[in-house]
Coordinates of C-alpha atoms in Angstrom, one line a residue:
X1 CA -6.0 -21.4 -7.8
X2 CA -2.7 -19.3 -6.6
X3 CA -0.4 -22.2 -8.4
X4 CA -2.3 -22.0 -11.2
X5 CA -3.1 -18.5 -12.1
X6 CA -1.5 -15.1 -13.4
X7 CA -1.9 -11.7 -13.6
X8 CA -2.7 -9.6 -16.7
X9 CA -1.6 -6.2 -17.0
X10 CA -0.7 -3.2 -19.3
X11 CA -2.2 -4.4 -22.7
X12 CA -1.2 -3.0 -25.6
X13 CA -1.6 -2.9 -29.3
X14 CA 0.9 -2.7 -32.0
X15 CA 0.5 -3.3 -35.9
X16 CA -0.4 -7.0 -36.3
X17 CA 0.1 -8.0 -32.3
X18 CA -1.0 -7.7 -28.8
X19 CA 1.1 -7.2 -25.9
X20 CA 0.7 -7.7 -22.1
X21 CA 2.7 -8.1 -18.9
X22 CA 1.8 -11.6 -17.0
X23 CA 2.7 -12.1 -13.4
X24 CA 3.5 -15.8 -12.8
X25 CA 3.7 -16.7 -9.4
X26 CA 5.0 -20.0 -10.2
X27 CA 8.5 -18.4 -11.5
X28 CA 8.9 -16.8 -8.3
X29 CA 6.5 -13.8 -8.9
X30 CA 8.4 -12.7 -12.5
X31 CA 6.6 -10.6 -14.6
X32 CA 6.4 -11.9 -18.3
X33 CA 6.3 -9.7 -21.9
X34 CA 3.7 -11.9 -24.2
X35 CA 3.0 -10.9 -27.6
X36 CA 0.6 -12.7 -29.9
X37 CA -0.8 -12.1 -34.0
X38 CA -4.2 -12.7 -35.0
X39 CA -4.7 -16.3 -35.4
X40 CA -1.3 -17.5 -34.0
X41 CA -0.4 -18.7 -30.4
X42 CA 0.6 -16.0 -27.7
X43 CA 4.6 -16.5 -27.1
X44 CA 6.7 -14.8 -24.3
X45 CA 9.3 -12.2 -25.6
X46 CA 12.2 -12.6 -23.5
X47 CA 14.0 -15.0 -21.6
X48 CA 13.1 -16.0 -18.7
X49 CA 16.3 -14.1 -17.6
X50 CA 14.7 -10.8 -17.1
X51 CA 11.4 -9.4 -15.1
X52 CA 9.4 -6.5 -16.7
X53 CA 9.2 -4.2 -13.6
X54 CA 9.4 -0.8 -12.3
X55 CA 10.7 0.1 -8.6
X56 CA 10.1 3.4 -9.2
X57 CA 7.8 5.3 -6.0
X58 CA 8.4 1.3 -4.9
X59 CA 5.0 0.2 -6.8
X60 CA 6.6 0.8 -10.1
X61 CA 3.7 -0.1 -13.5
X62 CA 4.6 1.5 -17.1
X63 CA 7.4 -0.5 -17.5
X64 CA 7.4 -1.1 -20.9
X65 CA 6.1 0.2 -24.4
X66 CA 5.3 -0.7 -27.6
X67 CA 6.5 1.6 -30.2
X68 CA 4.1 1.6 -33.8
X69 CA 7.2 -0.5 -35.7
X70 CA 6.8 -2.5 -32.7
X71 CA 10.1 -2.4 -31.0
X72 CA 10.0 -3.0 -27.1
X73 CA 11.3 -0.5 -24.2
X74 CA 11.2 -2.2 -21.2
X75 CA 12.7 -1.7 -17.9
X76 CA 14.3 -4.8 -15.6
X77 CA 13.2 -5.3 -12.3
X78 CA 15.9 -7.0 -11.0
X79 CA 18.9 -4.4 -11.6
X80 CA 16.9 -1.7 -13.0
X81 CA 18.4 -1.4 -16.5
X82 CA 16.2 -0.6 -19.8
X83 CA 16.7 -2.8 -22.5
X84 CA 15.2 -2.0 -26.3
X85 CA 13.9 -5.2 -27.8
X86 CA 14.3 -4.9 -31.6
X87 CA 11.7 -6.5 -34.6
X88 CA 14.3 -9.3 -34.9
X89 CA 14.0 -10.2 -31.7
X90 CA 17.7 -9.0 -30.2
X91 CA 18.0 -7.1 -27.0
X92 CA 19.9 -3.5 -27.3
X93 CA 20.6 -2.0 -24.1
X94 CA 19.9 1.8 -23.7
X95 CA 21.9 4.7 -22.0
X96 CA 20.2 4.1 -17.9
X97 CA 22.1 4.2 -15.1
X98 CA 22.9 2.2 -12.2
X99 CA 21.5 3.2 -8.9
X100 CA 18.9 4.4 -11.2
X101 CA 14.9 3.5 -11.7
X102 CA 12.8 4.2 -14.5
X103 CA 9.1 4.1 -15.6
X104 CA 6.4 5.4 -18.0
X105 CA 8.4 5.5 -21.2
X106 CA 6.7 7.2 -24.7
X107 CA 8.5 7.0 -27.8
X108 CA 9.1 9.9 -29.9
X109 CA 7.6 10.2 -33.3
X110 CA 10.2 8.7 -35.7
X111 CA 11.8 6.5 -32.6
X112 CA 15.1 7.9 -31.9
X113 CA 14.6 7.0 -28.2
X114 CA 12.3 7.5 -25.4
X115 CA 11.2 9.8 -22.7
X116 CA 10.5 8.4 -19.3
X117 CA 10.8 8.8 -15.6
X118 CA 13.7 8.8 -13.9
X119 CA 14.3 8.2 -9.9
X120 CA 17.9 8.7 -9.1
X121 CA 19.2 6.9 -5.7
X122 CA 22.5 7.4 -6.2
X123 CA 23.2 10.1 -3.2
X124 CA 22.2 9.7 0.6
X125 CA 18.8 10.7 1.3
X126 CA 15.7 11.2 -0.8
X127 CA 16.0 9.6 -4.6
X128 CA 15.7 12.4 -6.9
X129 CA 12.8 12.5 -10.0
X130 CA 13.4 13.9 -13.4
X131 CA 12.2 13.5 -16.7
X132 CA 14.9 12.2 -19.3
X133 CA 15.9 11.5 -22.4
X134 CA 17.2 7.7 -23.2
X135 CA 19.1 6.6 -26.2
X136 CA 21.8 4.3 -27.0
X137 CA 24.3 6.8 -26.2
X138 CA 23.1 9.1 -23.6
X139 CA 20.8 10.1 -20.3
X140 CA 19.6 13.5 -20.9
X141 CA 18.0 15.2 -18.2
X142 CA 15.2 17.4 -19.5
X143 CA 12.9 18.6 -16.5
X144 CA 13.8 18.5 -12.7
X145 CA 12.7 20.2 -9.7
X146 CA 9.6 18.8 -8.5
X147 CA 9.5 15.7 -6.0
X148 CA 7.0 13.7 -8.7
X149 CA 7.1 13.3 -12.1
X150 CA 4.1 11.4 -14.3
X151 CA 2.8 10.7 -17.7
X152 CA 6.2 12.3 -20.0
X153 CA 4.2 12.4 -23.1
X154 CA 5.6 13.9 -26.2
X155 CA 3.1 15.4 -29.0
X156 CA 2.6 14.0 -32.3
X157 CA 5.0 16.2 -34.2
X158 CA 7.7 16.0 -31.6
X159 CA 7.3 19.9 -31.0
X160 CA 6.0 19.4 -27.0
X161 CA 6.0 17.3 -24.1
X162 CA 3.5 16.9 -21.3
X163 CA 3.7 15.7 -17.9
X164 CA 1.5 16.0 -14.1
X165 CA 4.4 16.6 -11.6
X166 CA 3.4 17.5 -7.6
X167 CA 5.4 18.0 -4.6
X168 CA 5.8 17.6 -0.9
X169 CA 3.7 16.6 0.9
X170 CA 0.7 16.4 -2.1
X171 CA -0.1 13.1 -3.1
X172 CA -1.1 13.3 -6.7
X173 CA -4.8 13.0 -6.0
X174 CA -4.1 16.0 -3.9
X175 CA -2.9 18.6 -6.4
X176 CA -0.9 18.3 -9.3
X177 CA 0.5 20.3 -11.7
X178 CA -0.2 19.6 -15.5
X179 CA 2.7 21.2 -17.6
X180 CA 3.8 21.4 -21.0
X181 CA 7.1 22.3 -22.6
X182 CA 8.4 22.8 -26.3
X183 CA 10.7 20.9 -27.5
X184 CA 13.4 21.7 -30.0
X185 CA 16.1 18.8 -31.4
X186 CA 19.7 19.2 -31.8
X187 CA 21.7 16.1 -32.9
X188 CA 18.4 13.5 -32.1
X189 CA 18.6 15.0 -28.5
X190 CA 15.4 17.1 -27.1
X191 CA 15.9 19.7 -25.6
X192 CA 12.6 21.6 -23.2
X193 CA 12.3 25.2 -23.8
X194 CA 10.2 27.3 -21.2
X195 CA 7.6 25.8 -18.7
X196 CA 4.2 26.6 -19.0
X197 CA 1.4 25.2 -16.0
X198 CA -1.8 24.6 -18.0
X199 CA -3.9 23.3 -14.9
X200 CA -3.5 23.0 -11.2
X201 CA -1.5 27.0 -11.2
X202 CA -4.0 29.0 -9.2
X203 CA -6.7 25.8 -8.4
X204 CA -5.6 23.0 -6.2
X205 CA -6.5 20.3 -8.3
X206 CA -5.6 16.7 -9.6
X207 CA -5.2 15.8 -13.0
X208 CA -4.1 12.7 -14.5
X209 CA -3.7 11.0 -17.9
X210 CA -2.7 13.8 -20.4
X211 CA -3.5 12.4 -24.2
X212 CA -2.5 14.2 -27.3
X213 CA -5.5 14.9 -29.4
X214 CA -3.5 16.6 -32.0
X215 CA 0.0 18.1 -32.1
X216 CA -2.2 21.1 -30.8
X217 CA -4.9 20.0 -28.3
X218 CA -4.6 17.3 -25.6
X219 CA -7.3 15.8 -22.9
X220 CA -6.7 15.3 -19.5
X221 CA -8.7 14.1 -16.7
X222 CA -9.3 17.2 -14.2
X223 CA -11.2 16.8 -10.5
X224 CA -11.6 21.1 -10.6
X225 CA -15.4 20.5 -10.4
X226 CA -15.6 17.8 -7.5
X227 CA -15.1 14.9 -10.0
X228 CA -12.0 13.8 -12.3
X229 CA -13.2 14.3 -15.6
X230 CA -12.3 14.8 -19.3
X231 CA -11.2 18.7 -20.3
X232 CA -9.3 19.6 -23.5
X233 CA -5.9 21.7 -23.5
X234 CA -4.1 23.5 -25.5
X235 CA -0.7 24.1 -26.6
X236 CA -1.2 27.5 -26.0
X237 CA -1.2 28.0 -22.1
X238 CA -3.4 31.4 -22.4
X239 CA -6.3 29.7 -23.9
X240 CA -8.7 28.2 -21.3
X241 CA -9.4 24.8 -21.0
X242 CA -12.9 23.5 -22.3
X243 CA -14.7 20.7 -20.1
X244 CA -16.4 17.8 -22.0
X245 CA -19.4 16.5 -21.7
X246 CA -20.1 14.6 -18.1
X247 CA -19.3 11.3 -17.9
X248 CA -21.8 10.6 -15.1
X249 CA -18.6 9.5 -13.2
X250 CA -15.0 9.9 -12.3
X251 CA -12.7 9.3 -15.4
X252 CA -9.6 8.8 -13.4
X253 CA -7.8 7.1 -11.2
X254 CA -5.0 7.8 -8.0
X255 CA -1.7 7.8 -9.4
X256 CA -0.4 4.6 -7.1
X257 CA 1.1 3.2 -10.1
X258 CA 2.8 4.1 -13.6
X259 CA 1.2 2.8 -17.1
X260 CA -2.6 3.7 -15.7
X261 CA -4.7 5.0 -18.8
X262 CA -8.4 6.0 -18.0
X263 CA -8.4 8.1 -21.7
X264 CA -7.7 6.9 -24.8
X265 CA -8.7 8.2 -28.8
X266 CA -10.4 5.7 -31.0
X267 CA -8.6 5.5 -34.9
X268 CA -12.1 7.6 -35.8
X269 CA -11.3 10.5 -33.4
X270 CA -13.8 9.2 -30.8
X271 CA -12.5 9.4 -27.5
X272 CA -13.3 6.5 -24.7
X273 CA -12.7 6.7 -21.2
X274 CA -13.5 4.1 -18.1
X275 CA -15.9 6.1 -15.9
X276 CA -16.1 5.1 -12.4
X277 CA -19.3 5.8 -11.4
X278 CA -20.5 4.5 -7.5
X279 CA -17.4 2.6 -7.2
X280 CA -18.4 0.8 -10.0
X281 CA -16.3 0.7 -13.1
X282 CA -17.8 0.7 -17.0
X283 CA -16.5 1.9 -20.7
X284 CA -18.0 4.8 -22.4
X285 CA -17.7 6.2 -25.7
X286 CA -18.3 10.1 -26.8
X287 CA -20.5 10.4 -29.8
X288 CA -22.0 13.2 -30.7
X289 CA -20.9 14.6 -27.2
X290 CA -23.1 12.3 -25.5
X291 CA -21.7 9.7 -23.4
X292 CA -22.6 5.7 -24.7
X293 CA -21.7 3.4 -22.1
X294 CA -20.6 -0.2 -23.4
X295 CA -21.9 -2.6 -21.4
X296 CA -20.6 -5.5 -23.3
X297 CA -17.0 -4.6 -22.3
X298 CA -16.7 -5.7 -19.0
X299 CA -12.9 -4.3 -18.5
X300 CA -11.1 -3.4 -15.4
X301 CA -9.1 -1.8 -17.8
X302 CA -9.5 0.5 -21.2
X303 CA -9.7 -1.2 -24.1
X304 CA -7.2 -0.3 -26.8
X305 CA -8.0 -0.4 -30.7
X306 CA -6.8 -3.4 -32.9
X307 CA -6.7 -3.5 -36.2
X308 CA -10.8 -2.8 -37.0
X309 CA -11.5 -4.1 -33.5
X310 CA -11.0 -3.1 -29.7
X311 CA -9.1 -5.5 -27.6
X312 CA -9.4 -5.9 -23.2
X313 CA -8.6 -7.4 -20.5
X314 CA -12.5 -8.9 -19.5
X315 CA -12.9 -8.9 -16.1
X316 CA -16.2 -9.8 -14.8
X317 CA -16.5 -10.9 -11.4
X318 CA -17.8 -14.9 -12.3
X319 CA -15.2 -15.6 -15.0
X320 CA -11.1 -15.7 -15.5
X321 CA -9.5 -12.1 -16.5
X322 CA -9.0 -12.7 -20.1
X323 CA -7.1 -10.7 -22.8
X324 CA -10.0 -10.9 -25.3
X325 CA -10.2 -9.8 -29.4
X326 CA -13.5 -8.4 -30.4
X327 CA -15.8 -10.4 -28.4
X328 CA -15.7 -11.6 -24.8
X329 CA -15.9 -15.4 -25.7
X330 CA -12.8 -14.8 -28.4
X331 CA -10.6 -15.5 -25.2
X332 CA -6.6 -15.4 -26.4
X333 CA -5.4 -15.8 -22.8
X334 CA -6.9 -16.5 -19.6
X335 CA -4.8 -15.7 -16.6
X336 CA -6.4 -19.6 -14.8
X337 CA -9.2 -22.4 -16.0
X338 CA -11.8 -23.5 -13.6
X339 CA -11.0 -26.7 -12.0
X340 CA -13.4 -29.7 -13.9
X341 CA -16.1 -29.1 -11.4
X342 CA -16.0 -25.4 -11.2
X343 CA -17.6 -22.9 -13.6
X344 CA -19.8 -19.4 -13.5
X345 CA -22.4 -20.8 -11.1
X346 CA -19.9 -21.3 -8.8
X347 CA -18.9 -17.1 -8.5
X348 CA -20.6 -14.9 -6.4
X349 CA -21.1 -11.3 -7.9
X350 CA -21.4 -8.4 -6.1
X351 CA -24.2 -6.4 -4.8
X352 CA -23.7 -2.2 -4.6
X353 CA -24.6 -1.7 -1.5
X354 CA -24.9 1.8 0.3
X355 CA -25.3 2.4 3.7
X356 CA -25.6 4.8 6.6
X357 CA -22.6 5.5 8.9
X358 CA -21.1 8.5 11.2
X359 CA -22.8 11.8 10.9
X360 CA -25.7 10.9 8.9
X361 CA -23.7 10.3 6.3
X362 CA -23.7 7.3 3.3
X363 CA -21.0 4.8 2.9
X364 CA -20.5 2.5 0.2
X365 CA -19.6 -1.1 0.3
X366 CA -19.6 -4.6 -2.0
X367 CA -21.7 -7.2 -1.3
X368 CA -20.6 -11.2 -1.7
X369 CA -23.0 -13.6 -0.8
X370 CA -21.7 -17.2 -0.7
X371 CA -21.7 -19.7 -3.8
X372 CA -21.0 -23.1 -4.3
X373 CA -23.2 -25.4 -6.2
X374 CA -21.8 -28.3 -4.3
X375 CA -22.4 -27.5 -1.0
X376 CA -25.0 -25.3 1.1
X377 CA -25.2 -23.7 4.5
X378 CA -27.5 -25.6 6.9
X379 CA -31.1 -24.3 7.0
X380 CA -31.3 -21.2 8.3
X381 CA -28.1 -21.0 8.7
X382 CA -26.6 -16.9 8.7
X383 CA -23.5 -17.4 6.9
X384 CA -20.4 -16.1 8.1
X385 CA -18.4 -13.0 7.3
X386 CA -15.4 -11.3 6.1
X387 CA -15.3 -8.0 6.0
X388 CA -12.1 -6.5 3.8
X389 CA -10.7 -2.8 4.2
X390 CA -8.8 -2.3 1.2
X391 CA -5.3 -0.7 1.3
X392 CA -4.4 2.7 0.3
X393 CA -6.4 3.8 1.8
X394 CA -6.8 6.1 -1.4
X395 CA -8.0 3.4 -3.3
X396 CA -11.3 1.2 -4.0
X397 CA -12.8 -2.2 -3.7
X398 CA -13.0 -3.4 -7.7
X399 CA -16.0 -5.4 -9.0
X400 CA -13.8 -7.7 -11.0
X401 CA -13.0 -11.6 -10.9
X402 CA -11.2 -12.0 -7.3
X403 CA -9.7 -14.6 -5.9
X404 CA -9.2 -13.3 -2.3
X405 CA -13.3 -13.1 -2.5
X406 CA -14.2 -15.9 -4.0
X407 CA -12.1 -18.4 -1.8
X408 CA -14.8 -17.1 1.2
X409 CA -17.2 -17.4 -0.9
X410 CA -16.8 -20.8 -2.2
X411 CA -16.3 -21.9 1.2
X412 CA -19.1 -20.9 2.6
X413 CA -18.2 -17.1 3.9
X414 CA -20.2 -14.1 2.7
X415 CA -18.0 -11.7 1.6
X416 CA -18.1 -7.2 2.3
X417 CA -15.7 -5.5 0.2
X418 CA -15.7 -2.0 2.1
X419 CA -15.5 1.5 -0.3
X420 CA -15.1 3.2 3.3
X421 CA -14.9 7.3 3.1
X422 CA -11.7 7.5 1.8
X423 CA -12.2 5.4 -1.3
X424 CA -11.6 6.9 -5.1
X425 CA -14.9 6.2 -7.3
X426 CA -17.1 8.8 -5.4
X427 CA -15.6 12.0 -6.5
X428 CA -13.2 14.6 -4.5
X429 CA -15.5 15.4 -1.5
X430 CA -15.8 11.6 -0.7
X431 CA -11.9 10.8 -0.7
X432 CA -11.3 13.7 1.2
X433 CA -13.6 12.8 4.3
X434 CA -10.2 10.9 5.2
X435 CA -8.1 13.8 5.5
X436 CA -7.2 13.9 9.2
X437 CA -9.2 11.1 9.9
X438 CA -7.7 8.2 9.2
X439 CA -8.2 5.3 11.9
X440 CA -11.9 6.9 12.5
X441 CA -13.7 7.1 9.7
X442 CA -12.6 4.5 7.7
X443 CA -12.8 2.0 10.8
X444 CA -16.4 4.0 11.6
X445 CA -17.5 2.6 8.3
X446 CA -16.2 -0.9 8.6
X447 CA -18.1 -1.4 11.6
X448 CA -21.5 0.3 10.2
X449 CA -21.5 -1.9 7.4
X450 CA -21.3 -5.2 9.6
X451 CA -23.9 -3.9 11.4
X452 CA -25.9 -3.0 8.5
X453 CA -25.7 -6.2 7.2
X454 CA -26.1 -8.5 10.1
X455 CA -29.1 -6.5 10.9
X456 CA -30.6 -7.6 7.1
X457 CA -29.8 -10.9 8.2
X458 CA -27.2 -11.3 5.7
X459 CA -24.4 -12.7 8.2
X460 CA -23.6 -14.6 11.3
X461 CA -23.0 -11.6 14.0
X462 CA -21.2 -13.6 16.3
X463 CA -19.0 -15.0 13.3
X464 CA -17.4 -11.7 11.5
X465 CA -13.9 -11.4 10.8
X466 CA -12.0 -8.4 9.3
X467 CA -9.3 -9.0 7.0
X468 CA -6.6 -5.9 4.8
X469 CA -3.3 -5.2 4.0
X470 CA -1.0 -2.8 4.3
X471 CA -3.2 0.7 4.7
X472 CA -5.9 -1.8 5.5
X473 CA -4.4 -3.6 8.2
X474 CA -4.2 -0.7 10.2
X475 CA -8.0 -0.2 9.6
X476 CA -8.5 -4.0 11.0
X477 CA -6.5 -3.7 13.7
X478 CA -8.0 -0.4 15.4
X479 CA -11.6 -2.0 14.2
X480 CA -10.7 -4.2 16.4
X481 CA -9.6 -2.7 19.5
X482 CA -12.5 -0.1 19.5
X483 CA -15.7 -2.5 18.4
X484 CA -16.4 -5.7 19.3
X485 CA -18.2 -7.1 16.7
X486 CA -15.5 -8.8 15.1
X487 CA -14.7 -12.6 16.4
X488 CA -10.9 -12.4 14.7
X489 CA -8.8 -10.3 12.5
X490 CA -6.1 -10.7 9.8
X491 CA -3.0 -7.9 9.2
X492 CA -1.5 -8.5 5.9
X493 CA 1.4 -6.7 6.2
X494 CA -0.3 -3.9 8.2
X495 CA 0.9 -0.3 9.3
X496 CA 1.0 -0.8 12.9
X497 CA 3.0 2.3 13.9
X498 CA 2.6 5.7 12.3
X499 CA 5.5 7.1 13.7
X500 CA 7.8 4.9 12.4
X501 CA 6.1 5.1 9.2
X502 CA 6.7 8.4 9.1
X503 CA 10.4 7.9 9.2
X504 CA 10.8 4.5 8.0
X505 CA 8.2 4.3 4.4
X506 CA 10.2 5.2 1.2
X507 CA 9.7 8.8 -0.6
X508 CA 6.6 8.4 -2.5
X509 CA 4.7 7.8 0.5
X510 CA 6.9 9.6 3.1
X511 CA 4.4 12.6 3.1
X512 CA 1.3 11.1 2.7
X513 CA 0.6 11.0 6.5
X514 CA 0.5 15.1 6.2
X515 CA -3.0 14.7 5.3
X516 CA -4.0 11.5 6.5
X517 CA -3.1 12.2 10.1
X518 CA -1.0 15.5 10.3
X519 CA 2.7 17.1 10.0
X520 CA 5.0 15.2 12.2
X521 CA 6.6 15.4 14.1
X522 CA 4.5 18.7 15.2
X523 CA 1.4 15.9 15.7
X524 CA 3.1 13.6 17.6
X525 CA 0.8 12.7 19.8
X526 CA -1.8 12.3 17.2
X527 CA 0.2 9.5 15.7
X528 CA 0.6 7.8 18.9
X529 CA -3.4 8.2 19.2
X530 CA -3.4 6.7 16.0
X531 CA -1.5 3.8 16.1
X532 CA -2.6 0.3 16.8
X533 CA 0.6 -0.6 18.6
X534 CA -1.0 2.3 20.9
X535 CA -3.9 0.3 21.3
X536 CA -2.6 -3.5 22.1
X537 CA -4.3 -3.8 25.5
X538 CA -7.7 -3.1 23.9
X539 CA -7.5 -5.8 21.4
X540 CA -9.5 -8.6 23.0
X541 CA -9.8 -10.8 19.5
X542 CA -7.2 -13.8 18.2
X543 CA -5.2 -11.3 15.2
X544 CA -2.7 -13.0 12.3
X545 CA -0.2 -11.2 11.1
X546 CA 1.2 -12.1 7.6
X547 CA 4.4 -10.5 6.0
X548 CA 7.4 -10.6 3.9
X549 CA 10.9 -10.1 5.4
X550 CA 11.6 -7.6 2.6
X551 CA 9.1 -5.1 2.6
X552 CA 10.0 -1.8 2.4
X553 CA 7.3 0.5 2.7
X554 CA 5.8 -1.1 5.6
X555 CA 9.0 -3.1 7.2
X556 CA 8.5 -6.7 8.8
X557 CA 9.4 -4.9 12.3
X558 CA 5.9 -3.4 12.3
X559 CA 4.2 -6.5 12.6
X560 CA 6.7 -8.1 14.9
X561 CA 5.8 -5.1 17.4
X562 CA 2.6 -5.2 17.4
X563 CA 2.5 -9.5 17.5
X564 CA 5.5 -9.1 20.4
X565 CA 2.7 -6.7 22.5
X566 CA -0.2 -8.9 22.2
X567 CA 1.9 -12.0 23.2
X568 CA 3.2 -9.6 26.3
X569 CA -0.3 -9.3 27.5
X570 CA -1.6 -12.9 26.7
X571 CA -3.1 -12.6 23.4
X572 CA -4.2 -14.8 20.7
X573 CA -2.1 -14.0 17.8
X574 CA 0.2 -15.2 15.3
X575 CA 2.8 -13.9 12.7
X576 CA 4.2 -15.5 10.0
X577 CA 6.8 -14.0 7.8
X578 CA 7.7 -15.4 4.2
X579 CA 10.7 -15.2 2.9
X580 CA 11.8 -13.2 -0.2
X581 CA 8.6 -11.6 -0.2
X582 CA 8.0 -7.6 -0.3
X583 CA 4.8 -5.3 -0.2
X584 CA 3.1 -7.6 -1.3
X585 CA 2.6 -11.5 -2.0
X586 CA 3.7 -12.3 -5.4
X587 CA 4.9 -16.0 -5.1
X588 CA 3.2 -19.0 -5.7
X589 CA 4.0 -20.7 -1.9
X590 CA 3.5 -17.5 -0.3
X591 CA -0.1 -17.5 -1.8
X592 CA -0.9 -20.7 -1.2
X593 CA 0.2 -20.9 2.7
X594 CA -1.4 -17.6 3.1
X595 CA -5.0 -18.5 2.3
X596 CA -5.2 -21.6 4.0
X597 CA -3.3 -20.5 7.1
X598 CA -6.0 -17.5 7.4
X599 CA -8.7 -20.0 6.7
X600 CA -7.5 -22.3 9.0
X601 CA -7.2 -19.6 11.8
X602 CA -10.5 -18.9 11.4
X603 CA -12.1 -21.6 11.5
X604 CA -10.2 -22.4 14.5
X605 CA -11.9 -19.2 16.3
X606 CA -15.1 -20.5 15.2
X607 CA -14.4 -24.1 17.5
X608 CA -14.8 -25.4 13.9
X609 CA -11.8 -27.4 13.8

């Protein structure tokens, strides 16, 4: 399935056309810009020489924006250059600089140029962040001084600019500043006036996703109440923010990538939001001070207005993700097509599963029973279990269709996707439960989750394995070191040495561990204690390591050191390195090989091959 699938993301609408990005493993992981007009076939808008993407913060996102007149600005992942695609299809370079990366574009109202985030890597040391203005002739720095910026968005009348900023050691879900400045224009170049912080100045809170409501008011999600929820702000800094009605969940996401939008104003003035309640996402519209859920919109990303209809990326758990217009059955582009003998009845659906964990608290997971119409378990057989520890670790398990889930459930495995304490979608207190406790409470929760489902007869206690990528890889290895409930584990580009990570990783996460572990090097002993590399001798279960040789977030040396340590002790361990892959696998061959290799590894451990 990996070779025939594409990823669909960042849906936008302008005029008579929809636009989105497609990640294509069969094209060596290239991301294409695709568009469609009503009643026509989708078409690529860029030649194959262009790969739409950004390396800002390494994770990127927000690499393109469509204007109301259907001009498209985009960043090329390979070169970092910024281009403007005119309505006639011609490509014109904007005044971007060598050695810099750009993301999160916004046009001004008459399209003289674009506001965006620039990450400048031209000098030694950490990259420098700024909000800049790009047009055909020049690059103008507008705001700088903070370590990070996001969401620079001009007011409808171009007289104000709003943005989000934060600095070390905070991550964007710890504390940010929602700031605003007046704009003046000279020879079609904007200049920022006095900067006012309208949220996050006196109270530590996280604000995300500002959206202009009028030229004088804007909306943004803030977690001052303990949950991300929408507030109305004024351009007049002395006016207090006004809380909108409680949405019954969170209307914000951790800012791992650019381009995320959880709030959207519809043409009729109503507010649409993506709301996460107990880790499960839904879409709702604010009408007459009441949030009305829209169950027909099974979207992992916020829908967009397209004429008098809505368009969205449909993401049910039992069907291919697809770009749809008006109705989920009106599928314009699917991520893949099921093979002839596979349909929705072969797909596992999640069950939200709260379970007891340490200190009398409750943690959460999504449980998937094995499903396959053509094969069944033996009578009375309990299924083997794959426990998944998501990355981040400030992220969450999603209920949308996932190959990494369906691969296992279609082969007779049950899957437990754990939203351990520290995950998002459960409020600020749940998210902060991991502060100073990474490698402890996440591990406790994964072990407690296994014991909970095996006690209910939902899985075979002798055939439980655990897998995780990036930060989830650390959870995997520490769980193997501290418990005997797992028969094997797989670490995909996972963290093994926290001291090396503190010194080697990129700017965005370089102080992340201050919150998750403690200040470094002041608490170096704690970094050693929490590093899987210090617990090699305690891991007796077989471990598979899968890593890319171009990974800059978690360098290959981390997996290599852990693998070497296990071999030196005579433990069963395997390491496979994928050429040309970074932090996360994108190429067709890699995706196919990694899944097949991992399955074979577990079956050998179980003595089934």
